[in-house]
PDB file of C-alpha atoms in Angstrom:
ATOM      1  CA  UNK A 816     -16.123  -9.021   4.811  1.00 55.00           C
ATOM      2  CA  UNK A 817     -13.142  -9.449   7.411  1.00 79.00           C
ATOM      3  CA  UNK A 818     -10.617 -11.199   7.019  1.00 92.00           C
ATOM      4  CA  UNK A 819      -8.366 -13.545   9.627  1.00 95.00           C
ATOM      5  CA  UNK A 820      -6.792 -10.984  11.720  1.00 96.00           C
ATOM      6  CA  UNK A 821      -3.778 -11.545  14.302  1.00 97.00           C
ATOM      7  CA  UNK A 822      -2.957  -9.292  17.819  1.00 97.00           C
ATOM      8  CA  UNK A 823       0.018  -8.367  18.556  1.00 97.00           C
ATOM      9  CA  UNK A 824       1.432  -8.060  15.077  1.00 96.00           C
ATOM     10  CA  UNK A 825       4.797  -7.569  16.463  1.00 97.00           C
ATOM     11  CA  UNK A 826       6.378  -8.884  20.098  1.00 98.00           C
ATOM     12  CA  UNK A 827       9.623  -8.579  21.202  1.00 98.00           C
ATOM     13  CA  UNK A 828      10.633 -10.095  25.063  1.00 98.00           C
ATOM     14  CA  UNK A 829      13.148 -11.414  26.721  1.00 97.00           C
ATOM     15  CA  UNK A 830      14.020 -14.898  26.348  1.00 97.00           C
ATOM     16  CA  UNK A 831      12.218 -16.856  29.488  1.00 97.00           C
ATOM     17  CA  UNK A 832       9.118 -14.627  29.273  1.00 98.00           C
ATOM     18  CA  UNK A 833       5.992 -16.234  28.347  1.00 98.00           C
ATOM     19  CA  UNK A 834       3.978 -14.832  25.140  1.00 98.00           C
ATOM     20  CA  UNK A 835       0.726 -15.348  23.646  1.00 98.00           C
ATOM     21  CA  UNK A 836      -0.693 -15.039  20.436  1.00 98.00           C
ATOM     22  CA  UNK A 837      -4.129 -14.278  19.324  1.00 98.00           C
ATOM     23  CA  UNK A 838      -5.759 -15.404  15.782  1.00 98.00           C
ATOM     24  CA  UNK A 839      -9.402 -14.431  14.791  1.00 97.00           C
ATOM     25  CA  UNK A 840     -10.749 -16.355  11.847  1.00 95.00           C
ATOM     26  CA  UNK A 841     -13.159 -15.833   9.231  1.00 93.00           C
ATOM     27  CA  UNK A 842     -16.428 -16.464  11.229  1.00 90.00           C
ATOM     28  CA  UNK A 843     -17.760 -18.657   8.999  1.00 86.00           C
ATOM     29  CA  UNK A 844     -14.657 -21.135   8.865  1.00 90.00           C
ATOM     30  CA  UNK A 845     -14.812 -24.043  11.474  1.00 91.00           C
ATOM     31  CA  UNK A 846     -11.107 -24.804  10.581  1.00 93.00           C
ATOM     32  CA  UNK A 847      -8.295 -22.984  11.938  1.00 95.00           C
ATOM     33  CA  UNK A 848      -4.263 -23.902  11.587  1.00 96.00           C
ATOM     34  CA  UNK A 849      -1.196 -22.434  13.366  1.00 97.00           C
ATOM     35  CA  UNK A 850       1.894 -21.863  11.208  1.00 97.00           C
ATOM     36  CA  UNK A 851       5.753 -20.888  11.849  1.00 97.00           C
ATOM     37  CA  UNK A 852       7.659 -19.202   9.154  1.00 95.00           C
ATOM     38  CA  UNK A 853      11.103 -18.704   9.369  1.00 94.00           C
ATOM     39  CA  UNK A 854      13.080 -16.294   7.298  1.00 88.00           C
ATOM     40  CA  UNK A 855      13.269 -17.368   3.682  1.00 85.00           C
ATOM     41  CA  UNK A 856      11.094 -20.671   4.096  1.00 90.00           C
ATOM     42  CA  UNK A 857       8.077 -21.531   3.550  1.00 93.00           C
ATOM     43  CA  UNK A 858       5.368 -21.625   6.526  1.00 95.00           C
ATOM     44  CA  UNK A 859       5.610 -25.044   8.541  1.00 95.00           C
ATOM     45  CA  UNK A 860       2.802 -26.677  10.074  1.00 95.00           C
ATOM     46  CA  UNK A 861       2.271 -26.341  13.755  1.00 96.00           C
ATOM     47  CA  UNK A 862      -1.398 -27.337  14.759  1.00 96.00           C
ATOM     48  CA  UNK A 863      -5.264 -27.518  13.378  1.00 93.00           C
ATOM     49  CA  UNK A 864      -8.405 -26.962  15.039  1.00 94.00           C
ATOM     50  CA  UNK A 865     -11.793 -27.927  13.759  1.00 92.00           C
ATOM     51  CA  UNK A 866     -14.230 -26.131  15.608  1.00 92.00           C
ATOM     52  CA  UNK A 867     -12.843 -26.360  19.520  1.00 93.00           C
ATOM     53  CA  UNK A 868     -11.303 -29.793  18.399  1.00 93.00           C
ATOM     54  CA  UNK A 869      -7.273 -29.907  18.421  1.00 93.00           C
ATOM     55  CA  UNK A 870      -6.783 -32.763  15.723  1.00 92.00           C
ATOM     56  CA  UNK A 871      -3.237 -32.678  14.774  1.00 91.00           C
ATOM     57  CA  UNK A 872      -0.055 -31.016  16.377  1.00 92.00           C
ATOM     58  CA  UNK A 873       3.765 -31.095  14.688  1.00 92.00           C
ATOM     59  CA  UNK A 874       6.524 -32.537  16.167  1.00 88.00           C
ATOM     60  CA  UNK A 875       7.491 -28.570  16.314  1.00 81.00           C
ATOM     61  CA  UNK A 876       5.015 -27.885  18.794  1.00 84.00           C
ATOM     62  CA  UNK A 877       7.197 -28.703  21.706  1.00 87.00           C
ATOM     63  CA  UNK A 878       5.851 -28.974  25.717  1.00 92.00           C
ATOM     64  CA  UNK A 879       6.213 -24.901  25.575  1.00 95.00           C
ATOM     65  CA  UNK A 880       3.683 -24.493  22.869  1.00 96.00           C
ATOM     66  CA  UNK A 881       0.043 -24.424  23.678  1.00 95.00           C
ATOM     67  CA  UNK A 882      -2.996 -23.904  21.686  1.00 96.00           C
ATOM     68  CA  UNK A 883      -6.632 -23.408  22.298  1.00 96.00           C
ATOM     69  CA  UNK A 884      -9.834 -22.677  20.599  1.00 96.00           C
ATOM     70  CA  UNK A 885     -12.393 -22.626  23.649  1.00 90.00           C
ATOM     71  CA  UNK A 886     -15.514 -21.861  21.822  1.00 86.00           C
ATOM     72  CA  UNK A 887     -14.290 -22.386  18.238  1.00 84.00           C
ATOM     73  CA  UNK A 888     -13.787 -19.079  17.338  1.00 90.00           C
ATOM     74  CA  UNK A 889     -10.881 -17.170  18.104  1.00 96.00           C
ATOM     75  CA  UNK A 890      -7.646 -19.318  18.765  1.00 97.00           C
ATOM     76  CA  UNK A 891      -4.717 -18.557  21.133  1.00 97.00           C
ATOM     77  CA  UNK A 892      -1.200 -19.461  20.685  1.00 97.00           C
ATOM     78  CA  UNK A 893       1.319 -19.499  24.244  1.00 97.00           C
ATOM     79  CA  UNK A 894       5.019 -20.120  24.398  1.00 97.00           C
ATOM     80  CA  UNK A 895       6.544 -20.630  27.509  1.00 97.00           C
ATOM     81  CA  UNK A 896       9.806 -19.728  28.193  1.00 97.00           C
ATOM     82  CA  UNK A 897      10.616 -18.640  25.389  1.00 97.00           C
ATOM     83  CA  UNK A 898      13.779 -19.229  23.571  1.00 96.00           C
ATOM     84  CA  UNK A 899      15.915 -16.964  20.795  1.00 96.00           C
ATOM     85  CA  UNK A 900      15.098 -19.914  18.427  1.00 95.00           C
ATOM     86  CA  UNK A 901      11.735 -19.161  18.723  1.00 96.00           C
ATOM     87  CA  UNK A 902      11.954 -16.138  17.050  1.00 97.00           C
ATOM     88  CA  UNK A 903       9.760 -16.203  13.859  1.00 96.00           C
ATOM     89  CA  UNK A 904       6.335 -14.956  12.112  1.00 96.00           C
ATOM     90  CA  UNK A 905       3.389 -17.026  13.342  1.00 97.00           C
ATOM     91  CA  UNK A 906       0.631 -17.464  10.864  1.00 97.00           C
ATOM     92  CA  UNK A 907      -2.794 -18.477  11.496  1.00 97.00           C
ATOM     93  CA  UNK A 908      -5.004 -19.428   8.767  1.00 96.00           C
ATOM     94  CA  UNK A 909      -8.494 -20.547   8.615  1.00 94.00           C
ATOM     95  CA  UNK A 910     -10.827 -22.632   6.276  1.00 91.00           C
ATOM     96  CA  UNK A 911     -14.437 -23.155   5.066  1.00 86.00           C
ATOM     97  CA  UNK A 912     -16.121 -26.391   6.520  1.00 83.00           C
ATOM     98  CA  UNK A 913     -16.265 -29.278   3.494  1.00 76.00           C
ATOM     99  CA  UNK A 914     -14.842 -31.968   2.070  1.00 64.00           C
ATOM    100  CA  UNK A 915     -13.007 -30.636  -1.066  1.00 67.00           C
ATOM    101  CA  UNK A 916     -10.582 -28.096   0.534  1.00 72.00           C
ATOM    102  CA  UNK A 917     -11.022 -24.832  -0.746  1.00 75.00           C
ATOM    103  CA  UNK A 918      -7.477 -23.205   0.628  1.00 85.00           C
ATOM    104  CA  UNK A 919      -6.940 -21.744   3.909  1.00 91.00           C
ATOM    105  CA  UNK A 920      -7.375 -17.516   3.895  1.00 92.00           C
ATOM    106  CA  UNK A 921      -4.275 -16.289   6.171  1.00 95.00           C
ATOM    107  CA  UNK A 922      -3.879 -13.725   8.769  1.00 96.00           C
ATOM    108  CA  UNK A 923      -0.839 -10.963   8.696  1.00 95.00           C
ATOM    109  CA  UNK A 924       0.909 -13.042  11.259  1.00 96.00           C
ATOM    110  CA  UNK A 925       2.743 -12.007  14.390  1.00 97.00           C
ATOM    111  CA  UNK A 926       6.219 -11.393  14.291  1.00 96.00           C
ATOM    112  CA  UNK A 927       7.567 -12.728  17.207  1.00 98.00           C
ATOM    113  CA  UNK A 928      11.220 -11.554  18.585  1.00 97.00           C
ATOM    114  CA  UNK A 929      12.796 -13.400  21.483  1.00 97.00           C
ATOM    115  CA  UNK A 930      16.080 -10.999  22.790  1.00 96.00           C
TER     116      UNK A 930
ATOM    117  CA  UNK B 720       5.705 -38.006   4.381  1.00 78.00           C
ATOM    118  CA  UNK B 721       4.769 -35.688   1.663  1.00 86.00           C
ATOM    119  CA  UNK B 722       7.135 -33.318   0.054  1.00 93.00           C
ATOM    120  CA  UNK B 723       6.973 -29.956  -2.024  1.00 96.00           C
ATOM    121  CA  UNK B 724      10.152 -28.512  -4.123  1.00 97.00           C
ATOM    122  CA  UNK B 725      10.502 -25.506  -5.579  1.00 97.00           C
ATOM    123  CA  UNK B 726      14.583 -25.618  -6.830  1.00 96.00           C
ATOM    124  CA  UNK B 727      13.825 -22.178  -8.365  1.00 96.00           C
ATOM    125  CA  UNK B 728      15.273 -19.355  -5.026  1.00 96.00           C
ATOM    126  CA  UNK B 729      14.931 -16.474  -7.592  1.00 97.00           C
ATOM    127  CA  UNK B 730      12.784 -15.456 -10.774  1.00 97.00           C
ATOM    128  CA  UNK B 731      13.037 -12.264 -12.680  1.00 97.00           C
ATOM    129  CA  UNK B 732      10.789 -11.098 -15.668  1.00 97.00           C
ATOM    130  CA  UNK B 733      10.300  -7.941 -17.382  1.00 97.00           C
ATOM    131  CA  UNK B 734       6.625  -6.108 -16.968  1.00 97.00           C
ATOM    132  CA  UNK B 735       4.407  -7.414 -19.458  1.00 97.00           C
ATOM    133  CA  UNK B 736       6.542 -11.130 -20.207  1.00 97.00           C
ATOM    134  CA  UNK B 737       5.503 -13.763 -19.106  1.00 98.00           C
ATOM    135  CA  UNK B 738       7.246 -15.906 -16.658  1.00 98.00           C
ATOM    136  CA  UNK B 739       6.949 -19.469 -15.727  1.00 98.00           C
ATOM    137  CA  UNK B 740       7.585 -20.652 -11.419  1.00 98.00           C
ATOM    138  CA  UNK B 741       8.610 -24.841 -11.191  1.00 98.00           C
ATOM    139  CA  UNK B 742       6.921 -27.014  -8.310  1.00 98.00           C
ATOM    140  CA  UNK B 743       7.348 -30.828  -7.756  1.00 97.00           C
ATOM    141  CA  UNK B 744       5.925 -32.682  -4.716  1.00 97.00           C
ATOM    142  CA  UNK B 745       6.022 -36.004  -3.505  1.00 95.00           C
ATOM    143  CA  UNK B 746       3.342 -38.032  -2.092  1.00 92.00           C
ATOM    144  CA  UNK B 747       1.684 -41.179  -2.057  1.00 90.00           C
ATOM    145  CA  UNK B 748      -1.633 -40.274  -1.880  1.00 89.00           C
ATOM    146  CA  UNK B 749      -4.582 -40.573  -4.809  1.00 86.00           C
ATOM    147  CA  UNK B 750      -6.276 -37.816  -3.922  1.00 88.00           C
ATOM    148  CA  UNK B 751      -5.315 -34.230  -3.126  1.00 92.00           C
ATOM    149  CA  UNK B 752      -4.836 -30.508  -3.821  1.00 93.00           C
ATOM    150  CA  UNK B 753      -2.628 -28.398  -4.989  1.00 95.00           C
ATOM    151  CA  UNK B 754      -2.001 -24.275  -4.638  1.00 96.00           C
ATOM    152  CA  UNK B 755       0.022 -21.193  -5.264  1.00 97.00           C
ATOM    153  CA  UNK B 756      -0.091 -18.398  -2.656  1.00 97.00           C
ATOM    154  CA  UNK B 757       2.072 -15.114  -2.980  1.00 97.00           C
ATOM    155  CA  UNK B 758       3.360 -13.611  -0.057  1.00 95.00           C
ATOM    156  CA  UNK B 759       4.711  -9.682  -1.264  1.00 92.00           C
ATOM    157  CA  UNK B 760       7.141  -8.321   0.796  1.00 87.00           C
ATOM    158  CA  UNK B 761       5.668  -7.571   4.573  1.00 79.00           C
ATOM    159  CA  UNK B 762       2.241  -8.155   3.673  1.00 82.00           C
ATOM    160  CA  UNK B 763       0.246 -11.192   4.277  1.00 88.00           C
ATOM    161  CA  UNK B 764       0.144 -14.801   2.083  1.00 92.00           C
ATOM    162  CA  UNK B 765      -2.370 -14.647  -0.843  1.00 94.00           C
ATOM    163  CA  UNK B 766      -4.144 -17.335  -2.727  1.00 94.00           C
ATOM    164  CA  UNK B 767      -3.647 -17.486  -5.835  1.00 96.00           C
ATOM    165  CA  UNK B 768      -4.711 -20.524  -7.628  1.00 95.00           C
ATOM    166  CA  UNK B 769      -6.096 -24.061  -6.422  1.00 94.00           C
ATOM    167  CA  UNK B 770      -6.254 -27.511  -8.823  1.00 94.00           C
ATOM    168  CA  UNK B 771      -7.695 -30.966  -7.520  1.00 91.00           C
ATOM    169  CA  UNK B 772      -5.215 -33.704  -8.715  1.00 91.00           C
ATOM    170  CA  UNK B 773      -8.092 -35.684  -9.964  1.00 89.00           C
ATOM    171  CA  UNK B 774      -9.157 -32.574 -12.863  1.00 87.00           C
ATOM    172  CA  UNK B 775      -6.889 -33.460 -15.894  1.00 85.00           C
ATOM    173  CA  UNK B 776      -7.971 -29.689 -17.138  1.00 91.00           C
ATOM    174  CA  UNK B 777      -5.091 -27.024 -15.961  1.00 94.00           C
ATOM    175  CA  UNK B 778      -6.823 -24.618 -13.256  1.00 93.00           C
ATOM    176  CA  UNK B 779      -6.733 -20.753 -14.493  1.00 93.00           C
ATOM    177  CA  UNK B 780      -7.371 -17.481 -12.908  1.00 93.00           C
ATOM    178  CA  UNK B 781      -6.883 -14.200 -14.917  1.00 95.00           C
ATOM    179  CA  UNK B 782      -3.575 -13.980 -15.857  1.00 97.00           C
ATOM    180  CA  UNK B 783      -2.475 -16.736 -13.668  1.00 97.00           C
ATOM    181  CA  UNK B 784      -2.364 -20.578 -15.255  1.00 97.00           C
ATOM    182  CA  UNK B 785      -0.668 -23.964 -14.001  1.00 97.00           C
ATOM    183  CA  UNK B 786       0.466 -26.698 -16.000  1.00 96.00           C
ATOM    184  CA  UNK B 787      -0.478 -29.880 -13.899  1.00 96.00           C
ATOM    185  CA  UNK B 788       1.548 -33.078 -14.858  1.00 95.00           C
ATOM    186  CA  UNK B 789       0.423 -35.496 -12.391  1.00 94.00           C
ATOM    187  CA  UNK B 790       2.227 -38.538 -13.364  1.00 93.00           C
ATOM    188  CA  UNK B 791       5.452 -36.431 -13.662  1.00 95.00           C
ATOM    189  CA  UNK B 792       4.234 -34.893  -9.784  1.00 95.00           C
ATOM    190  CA  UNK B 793       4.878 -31.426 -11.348  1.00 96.00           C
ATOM    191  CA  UNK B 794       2.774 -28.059 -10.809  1.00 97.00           C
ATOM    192  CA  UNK B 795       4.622 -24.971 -12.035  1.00 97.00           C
ATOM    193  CA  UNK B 796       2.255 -21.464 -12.263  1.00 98.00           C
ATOM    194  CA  UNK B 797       2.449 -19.960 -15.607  1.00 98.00           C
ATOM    195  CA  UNK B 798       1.797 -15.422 -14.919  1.00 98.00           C
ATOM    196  CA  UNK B 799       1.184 -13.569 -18.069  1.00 98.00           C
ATOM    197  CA  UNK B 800       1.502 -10.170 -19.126  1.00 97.00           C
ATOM    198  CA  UNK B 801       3.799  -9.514 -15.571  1.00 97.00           C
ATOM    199  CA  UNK B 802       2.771  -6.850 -13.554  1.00 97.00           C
ATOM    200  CA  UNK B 803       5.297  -5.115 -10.716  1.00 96.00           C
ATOM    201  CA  UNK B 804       3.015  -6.156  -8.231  1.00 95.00           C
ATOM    202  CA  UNK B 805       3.436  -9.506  -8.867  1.00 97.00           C
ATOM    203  CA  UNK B 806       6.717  -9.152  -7.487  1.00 97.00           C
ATOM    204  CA  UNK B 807       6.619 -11.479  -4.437  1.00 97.00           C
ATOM    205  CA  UNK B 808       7.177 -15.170  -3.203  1.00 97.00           C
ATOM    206  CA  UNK B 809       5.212 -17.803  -4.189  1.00 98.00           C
ATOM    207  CA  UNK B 810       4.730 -20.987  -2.327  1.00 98.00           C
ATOM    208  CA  UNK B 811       3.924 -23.707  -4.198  1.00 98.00           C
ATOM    209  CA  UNK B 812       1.518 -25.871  -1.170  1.00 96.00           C
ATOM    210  CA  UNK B 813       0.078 -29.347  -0.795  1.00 95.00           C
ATOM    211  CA  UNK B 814      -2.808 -30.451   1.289  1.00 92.00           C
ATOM    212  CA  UNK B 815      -3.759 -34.686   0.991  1.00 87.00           C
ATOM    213  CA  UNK B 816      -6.230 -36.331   3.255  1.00 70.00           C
ATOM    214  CA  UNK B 817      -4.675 -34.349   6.277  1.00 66.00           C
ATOM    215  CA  UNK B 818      -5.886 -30.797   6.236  1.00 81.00           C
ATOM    216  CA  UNK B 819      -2.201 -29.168   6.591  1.00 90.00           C
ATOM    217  CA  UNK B 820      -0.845 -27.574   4.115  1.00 93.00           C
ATOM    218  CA  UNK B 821       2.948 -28.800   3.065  1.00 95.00           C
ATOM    219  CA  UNK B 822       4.989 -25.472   1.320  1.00 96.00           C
ATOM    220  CA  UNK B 823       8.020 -25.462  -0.802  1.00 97.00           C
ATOM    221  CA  UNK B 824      10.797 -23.072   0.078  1.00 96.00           C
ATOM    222  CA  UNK B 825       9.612 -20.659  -1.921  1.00 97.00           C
ATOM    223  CA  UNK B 826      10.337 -18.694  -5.589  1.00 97.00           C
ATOM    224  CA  UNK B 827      10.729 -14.801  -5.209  1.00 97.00           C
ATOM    225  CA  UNK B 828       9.777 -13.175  -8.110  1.00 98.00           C
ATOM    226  CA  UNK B 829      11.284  -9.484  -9.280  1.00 97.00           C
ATOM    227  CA  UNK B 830       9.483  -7.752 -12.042  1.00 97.00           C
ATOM    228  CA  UNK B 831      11.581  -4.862 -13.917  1.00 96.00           C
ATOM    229  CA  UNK B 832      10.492  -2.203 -16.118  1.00 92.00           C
TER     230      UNK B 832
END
């Protein structure tokens, strides 16, 4: 039984450089969610799939953030020109299809470092 | 908007106490979830315990119990007989009719001999 795994688990790059993320979710889970986490806070919402569906995206997602899950399965996560308050750990978490939610299983993260 | 609070930055208890973390959350909803993950240092977030607002029965796993007072919108986690690795953070999280999950800033938790 695997669990959500996340590639890289570190980056560091420059700021201006473009950087993307990659999540892989518990096969069975049609739900998948995008988290930030800053030091010392809690992880805030970014965007949900459901299957290849995007249904919600934060405010935080700005125009630089993009997120896909072609075929829902794996999910990527791309920041454009990336800026040094971008630096953070990006979580991805997924969940079981059903109504009653049954809490979302979450990856290592990435820790991302913009210089 | 829904809101979680956890005015609690820093916990300690000694192995084998037991120690109690505070949540409270705002919302307007009727129906809706509540959980504790644990996120030990560099490693990745954990679930730890789940309770549907509309169960009046407190949600236990193991050593881990909450004390649900919905009309007072207050979740704290209740760990017994401490272990050192329960040392960690817990988020206290709440998910309504959206499927996000809303966390609290967070309780770290130190366990001493």
């Amino acid at each position: 039984d695997t669990g959500v795994s996340q590639d890289p688990r570190h980056k560091i790059t420059k700021r201006g450089q473009n950087v993307t993320f990659r999540c892989d979710p518990i096969s069975e889970h049609n739900r998948l969610y995008w988290y930030r986490q800053t030091l010392g806070q809690g992880p805030e919402f970014l965007t949900y799939f459901q299957n290849e569906a995007q249904l919600e995206k934060s405010r935080l997602l700005s125009d630089r953030f993009s997120a896909e899950r072609p075929k829902g399965s794996f999910s990527t996560l791309e920041i454009q020109r990336t800026e040094q308050g971008d630096s953070a750990m990006y979580l991805c978490a997924s969940s079981p299809p059903g109504l009653a939610p049954l809490g979302q299983f979450f990856g290592p993260g990435t820790r991302l470092t913009v210089l | 908007a829904q809101t979680v609070t956890q005015s609690q930055p820093e916990m300690s208890v000694q192995e084998a106490e037991t120690v109690t973390l505070s949540c409270t959350y705002d919302t307007s909803e009727s129906d809706y979830y509540l959980f504790w993950y644990k996120q030990p240092p560099s490693r990745q977030m954990i679930l730890v315990i789940r309770q549907e607002a509309y169960k009046q029965q407190n949600a236990t796993e193991n050593r881990f119990s909450v004390n649900f007072q919905k009309a007072a919108k207050s979740f704290s986690l209740k760990i017994s007989d401490s272990q050192l690795g329960d040392a960690a953070m817990y988020f206290c999280a709440y998910t309504g009719t959206a499927s996000k999950l809303t966390f609290g800033t967070g309780t770290r938790l130190q366990v001493t001999l």
